[in-house]
Short mmCIF file of C-alpha atoms and ligand atoms in Angstrom, two decimals:
data_model
loop_
_atom_site.label_atom_id
_atom_site.label_comp_id
_atom_site.label_asym_id
_atom_site.label_seq_id
_atom_site.Cartn_x
_atom_site.Cartn_y
_atom_site.Cartn_z
CA MET P 203 -0.01 -0.17 -0.06
CA SER P 204 1.27 3.51 -0.97
CA LEU P 205 0.41 6.52 0.80
CA LYS P 206 -1.54 8.95 -1.42
CA LEU P 207 -0.70 11.98 0.51
CA PRO P 208 -2.16 15.57 -0.79
CA ARG P 209 -0.29 18.75 -0.09
CA ILE P 210 -3.23 20.05 1.70
CA ILE P 211 -5.12 18.42 5.00
CA GLY P 212 -8.22 20.45 6.03
CA HIS P 213 -7.87 20.82 10.02
CA ARG P 214 -10.71 19.45 11.96
CA GLY P 215 -12.34 19.61 9.00
CA ALA P 216 -12.07 23.36 7.76
CA ALA P 217 -11.89 24.75 11.15
CA GLY P 218 -11.54 28.09 9.83
CA TYR P 219 -14.83 28.17 8.46
CA ALA P 220 -17.13 25.86 10.49
CA PRO P 221 -16.90 24.44 13.76
CA GLU P 222 -14.21 22.39 14.25
CA ASN P 223 -14.67 18.49 13.92
CA THR P 224 -18.07 18.54 13.02
CA ILE P 225 -19.89 17.20 9.71
CA GLU P 226 -20.47 20.82 8.42
CA SER P 227 -16.50 21.35 8.81
CA ILE P 228 -16.22 18.14 6.69
CA HIS P 229 -18.62 19.27 4.05
CA THR P 230 -16.78 22.51 4.12
CA ALA P 231 -13.24 21.09 2.86
CA ALA P 232 -15.00 18.94 0.32
CA ASP P 233 -16.85 22.19 -1.13
CA MET P 234 -13.74 23.78 -1.10
CA GLY P 235 -12.11 20.85 -3.20
CA ILE P 236 -9.96 19.87 -0.66
CA GLU P 237 -8.83 16.17 -0.80
CA TRP P 238 -8.14 15.11 2.71
CA VAL P 239 -9.58 16.25 6.39
CA GLU P 240 -7.84 15.47 9.93
CA LEU P 241 -10.15 14.68 12.74
CA ASP P 242 -9.39 14.04 16.35
CA VAL P 243 -10.76 10.63 17.99
CA LYS P 244 -11.38 9.98 21.75
CA LEU P 245 -13.77 8.00 23.60
CA THR P 246 -16.91 8.73 25.65
CA LYS P 247 -17.53 7.50 29.41
CA ASP P 248 -19.50 4.55 27.81
CA GLU P 249 -16.46 3.92 24.73
CA VAL P 250 -18.37 5.08 21.84
CA PRO P 251 -15.74 6.86 19.41
CA ILE P 252 -16.45 10.29 18.94
CA ILE P 253 -14.90 13.32 16.89
CA PHE P 254 -13.98 15.88 19.47
CA HIS P 255 -10.77 17.38 20.48
CA ASP P 256 -10.18 18.94 23.99
CA ASP P 257 -10.79 16.69 27.26
CA THR P 258 -13.24 18.68 28.46
CA LEU P 259 -16.27 20.05 26.98
CA GLU P 260 -16.45 23.58 28.17
CA ARG P 261 -14.58 25.39 24.62
CA THR P 262 -16.68 24.20 22.30
CA THR P 263 -19.89 22.95 23.43
CA ASN P 264 -22.78 24.22 25.88
CA GLY P 265 -21.85 21.44 28.11
CA SER P 266 -19.48 21.12 31.25
CA GLY P 267 -17.17 18.32 32.36
CA LEU P 268 -14.70 15.62 31.34
CA VAL P 269 -15.60 13.86 28.11
CA SER P 270 -14.43 10.55 29.60
CA GLN P 271 -16.99 11.24 32.32
CA THR P 272 -19.98 11.62 30.00
CA LEU P 273 -22.01 8.86 28.49
CA TYR P 274 -22.75 9.44 24.70
CA GLU P 275 -26.01 9.57 25.45
CA ASP P 276 -25.61 12.68 27.09
CA ILE P 277 -22.63 14.43 24.55
CA LYS P 278 -25.18 13.47 21.37
CA GLU P 279 -27.54 16.22 23.27
CA LEU P 280 -25.00 18.76 22.98
CA ASP P 281 -25.10 21.98 20.93
CA CYS P 282 -20.88 22.22 19.69
CA GLY P 283 -21.97 25.06 16.88
CA SER P 284 -23.26 28.01 18.49
CA TRP P 285 -19.65 28.95 20.23
CA TYR P 286 -18.82 29.11 16.49
CA GLY P 287 -21.25 31.40 15.15
CA GLU P 288 -25.10 32.08 15.06
CA SER P 289 -25.75 30.13 12.11
CA PHE P 290 -24.13 26.45 13.50
CA ILE P 291 -26.60 26.59 16.59
CA GLY P 292 -27.80 23.16 16.97
CA VAL P 293 -24.65 21.42 15.32
CA ASN P 294 -24.17 18.20 17.39
CA ILE P 295 -20.87 16.28 18.02
CA PRO P 296 -20.52 13.61 15.54
CA THR P 297 -19.50 9.74 16.15
CA LEU P 298 -16.72 8.33 14.02
CA GLU P 299 -19.15 5.79 12.75
CA GLU P 300 -21.28 9.01 11.25
CA VAL P 301 -17.99 10.88 9.93
CA ILE P 302 -16.84 7.70 8.06
CA ASP P 303 -20.08 7.57 5.76
CA ILE P 304 -19.70 11.29 4.97
CA LEU P 305 -15.81 10.86 4.10
CA ILE P 306 -16.56 7.98 1.95
CA ASP P 307 -19.64 10.06 0.30
CA ARG P 308 -17.62 12.76 -0.50
CA ASP P 309 -14.67 10.95 -1.34
CA LEU P 310 -12.14 12.27 0.93
CA GLY P 311 -9.24 11.13 2.30
CA LEU P 312 -8.84 10.72 5.98
CA ASN P 313 -5.95 11.51 8.69
CA LEU P 314 -7.50 10.35 11.64
CA GLU P 315 -5.51 11.56 14.87
CA ILE P 316 -5.96 9.13 18.04
CA LYS P 317 -6.51 11.90 21.17
CA PRO P 318 -6.97 9.33 24.03
CA CYS P 319 -7.97 10.70 27.47
CA LYS P 320 -5.78 10.26 30.13
CA GLY P 321 -5.39 6.19 30.65
CA ARG P 322 -7.40 5.08 27.52
CA GLU P 323 -4.49 5.41 25.47
CA LYS P 324 -4.82 1.83 24.01
CA GLU P 325 -8.35 0.95 24.36
CA THR P 326 -9.20 4.69 22.13
CA ALA P 327 -6.83 3.01 19.45
CA GLU P 328 -8.68 -0.50 19.71
CA ILE P 329 -12.12 0.98 19.40
CA ALA P 330 -11.44 3.49 16.29
CA LEU P 331 -9.31 1.06 14.42
CA ASP P 332 -11.85 -1.79 14.94
CA LEU P 333 -14.52 0.48 13.73
CA LEU P 334 -12.66 1.72 10.75
CA SER P 335 -11.72 -2.03 9.74
CA THR P 336 -14.85 -2.62 8.99
CA ILE P 337 -16.03 0.09 6.81
CA TRP P 338 -12.67 1.61 5.60
CA ASP P 339 -10.97 0.15 2.58
CA ASP P 340 -9.01 2.64 0.71
CA HIS P 341 -5.74 2.45 2.98
CA ASN P 342 -4.03 4.58 0.39
CA ARG P 343 -5.89 7.42 1.98
CA LEU P 344 -5.91 6.83 5.27
CA LEU P 345 -3.40 7.83 8.06
CA ILE P 346 -3.67 7.50 11.91
CA SER P 347 -1.44 9.70 13.94
CA SER P 348 -0.88 10.58 17.33
CA PHE P 349 1.36 12.54 19.78
CA ASP P 350 0.44 9.30 22.04
CA HIS P 351 3.08 6.47 21.72
CA VAL P 352 1.30 3.80 23.38
CA SER P 353 -1.76 4.77 21.13
CA LEU P 354 0.49 4.34 18.01
CA GLU P 355 1.91 0.93 19.45
CA SER P 356 -1.85 -0.37 19.65
CA ALA P 357 -2.45 0.46 16.29
CA CYS P 358 0.84 -0.92 15.07
CA ASP P 359 0.16 -4.32 16.64
CA ILE P 360 -3.70 -3.79 15.52
CA ALA P 361 -3.26 -3.06 12.15
CA ASN P 362 0.50 -3.22 11.14
CA ASP P 363 0.36 -2.45 7.82
CA TRP P 364 -2.15 1.00 7.95
CA HIS P 365 -0.39 4.17 7.61
CA ARG P 366 0.63 5.80 11.05
CA GLY P 367 1.62 9.30 11.34
CA LEU P 368 4.08 10.29 14.36
CA LEU P 369 2.72 13.95 15.90
CA LEU P 370 5.49 15.58 17.34
CA PRO P 371 4.91 18.68 19.75
CA GLU P 372 6.80 21.56 19.92
CA GLU P 373 9.59 19.97 22.24
CA TRP P 374 10.59 16.93 20.42
CA PRO P 375 11.66 14.04 22.60
CA GLU P 376 15.06 13.34 22.34
CA ASN P 377 14.39 9.59 20.71
CA TRP P 378 12.14 11.15 18.04
CA GLN P 379 14.32 8.94 15.25
CA GLU P 380 14.26 5.80 17.65
CA LEU P 381 10.19 6.13 17.67
CA THR P 382 9.94 6.84 14.25
CA LYS P 383 11.70 3.31 13.36
CA TYR P 384 10.09 1.41 16.52
CA LEU P 385 6.70 2.76 15.61
CA GLN P 386 7.07 2.30 11.85
CA VAL P 387 5.61 5.53 10.73
CA SER P 388 4.91 6.56 7.21
CA THR P 389 4.89 10.38 8.18
CA ILE P 390 6.35 12.96 10.54
CA ASN P 391 3.79 15.50 11.30
CA VAL P 392 5.35 18.61 13.26
CA ASN P 393 4.33 21.46 14.88
CA ALA P 394 4.76 24.76 12.28
CA SER P 395 5.16 27.81 14.50
CA SER P 396 8.41 26.46 16.15
CA ILE P 397 10.36 24.10 13.56
CA THR P 398 13.43 25.42 12.36
CA ARG P 399 15.34 24.48 8.67
CA LYS P 400 17.64 22.10 10.61
CA GLN P 401 14.66 20.16 11.71
CA VAL P 402 13.36 20.06 8.61
CA GLU P 403 16.65 18.64 6.78
CA ASP P 404 16.90 15.86 9.97
CA VAL P 405 13.42 14.69 8.98
CA MET P 406 14.38 14.79 5.44
CA ASP P 407 17.03 12.47 6.34
CA MET P 408 14.94 10.15 7.67
CA GLU P 409 13.38 9.46 3.96
CA LYS P 410 9.81 10.29 5.57
CA PRO P 411 7.41 12.59 4.53
CA LEU P 412 6.94 15.62 6.75
CA LEU P 413 3.66 17.24 7.26
CA ALA P 414 3.27 20.78 9.51
CA TYR P 415 0.35 21.68 11.63
CA THR P 416 -1.62 24.10 11.92
CA VAL P 417 -0.31 26.53 8.98
CA ASN P 418 -2.96 29.21 8.29
CA ASP P 419 -0.66 31.75 6.83
CA PRO P 420 0.21 31.38 3.04
CA GLN P 421 3.65 32.97 3.52
CA GLN P 422 4.37 30.46 6.02
CA ALA P 423 3.40 27.46 3.83
CA ARG P 424 5.78 29.13 1.06
CA THR P 425 8.88 29.26 3.38
CA LEU P 426 8.17 25.55 4.96
CA GLN P 427 7.50 24.22 1.41
CA SER P 428 10.75 26.11 0.30
CA TRP P 429 12.77 24.65 3.15
CA GLY P 430 11.21 20.79 1.97
CA VAL P 431 8.37 20.30 4.43
CA ASP P 432 5.58 18.14 1.87
CA GLY P 433 2.33 18.99 3.15
CA PHE P 434 0.21 20.95 5.58
CA PHE P 435 -2.47 20.94 7.89
CA SER P 436 -4.61 24.25 7.65
CA ASP P 437 -7.96 25.63 9.03
CA THR P 438 -8.01 27.65 5.72
CA PRO P 439 -6.68 24.94 3.74
CA ASP P 440 -8.35 26.90 0.41
CA LEU P 441 -5.89 29.72 0.97
CA ILE P 442 -2.80 27.47 1.46
CA LYS P 443 -3.84 25.66 -1.83
CA GLU P 444 -3.44 28.87 -3.45
CA VAL P 445 -0.01 29.26 -2.67
CA ILE P 446 1.46 25.81 -3.18
CA ILE P 447 3.07 23.99 -5.40
CA SER P 448 1.30 21.43 -5.85
CA VAL P 449 3.61 18.84 -7.84
CA HIS P 450 3.66 15.39 -6.24
O1 LIG S 595 -2.80 16.89 13.69
C1 LIG S 595 -1.97 17.62 13.33
C2 LIG S 595 -2.97 18.79 14.72
O2 LIG S 595 -4.24 18.39 14.70
C3 LIG S 595 -2.09 18.12 15.89
O3 LIG S 595 -2.53 18.85 16.96
O4 LIG S 595 -3.83 19.95 18.79
O5 LIG S 595 -4.68 20.61 16.81
O6 LIG S 595 -5.18 18.02 17.46
P1 LIG S 595 -4.22 19.19 17.46
MG1 LIG S 596 -5.80 17.07 15.46
#
């Protein structure tokens, strides 16, 4: 299986134009002609995989408390659109299963970021990948990524032949090169705000595609591409697409 990575991946759908990690956000990215989206997955208290970024509900919903302590029947009643804008009142948090149907329907590739709540690193990967394995066929257009090494290790055990991406935070772990090999990742996904040219070169030495998050400034995208960055996660993927040289 060879990974068919695009240059631009819509971040949390197209989070600059619609509430992040929602079906509306996915449709917005697709309507712009974006080929892939990145979405975060975590588990409710009763182990339903939902598309959601934070550990807590406050920032993006009208609820409160920990996602890991909230049942899906309560999560599904929450509004996760009104914080973003009046036109999104009534938008709900989608499940992984719901978004997969939309992604297939809209012919989108997926970077699923495993975003486990503390203590659920293994089961989040297991449950998400188990579900994906029953519905997702196109493994050239699927990338499983995580900052969490236990989640990636589980992904490695469960579906060794699926493509994985290692997410690096601003502070890179000293052993990032070993991790890359141990976790058998296909891509290295770095924080664009702090990356140096030397770090880009170090990743290029590993001969793996380098993806940078989250790039909303076209000038920054141009500079990073000139350094050798292969692809970008963006909340405003249409703007980045305009300035990126798109040869594969
Ligand atoms: O996967 C890229 C990016 O989404 C990682 O950071 O916090 O936006 O999930 P975050
Ligand atoms: Mg993410």
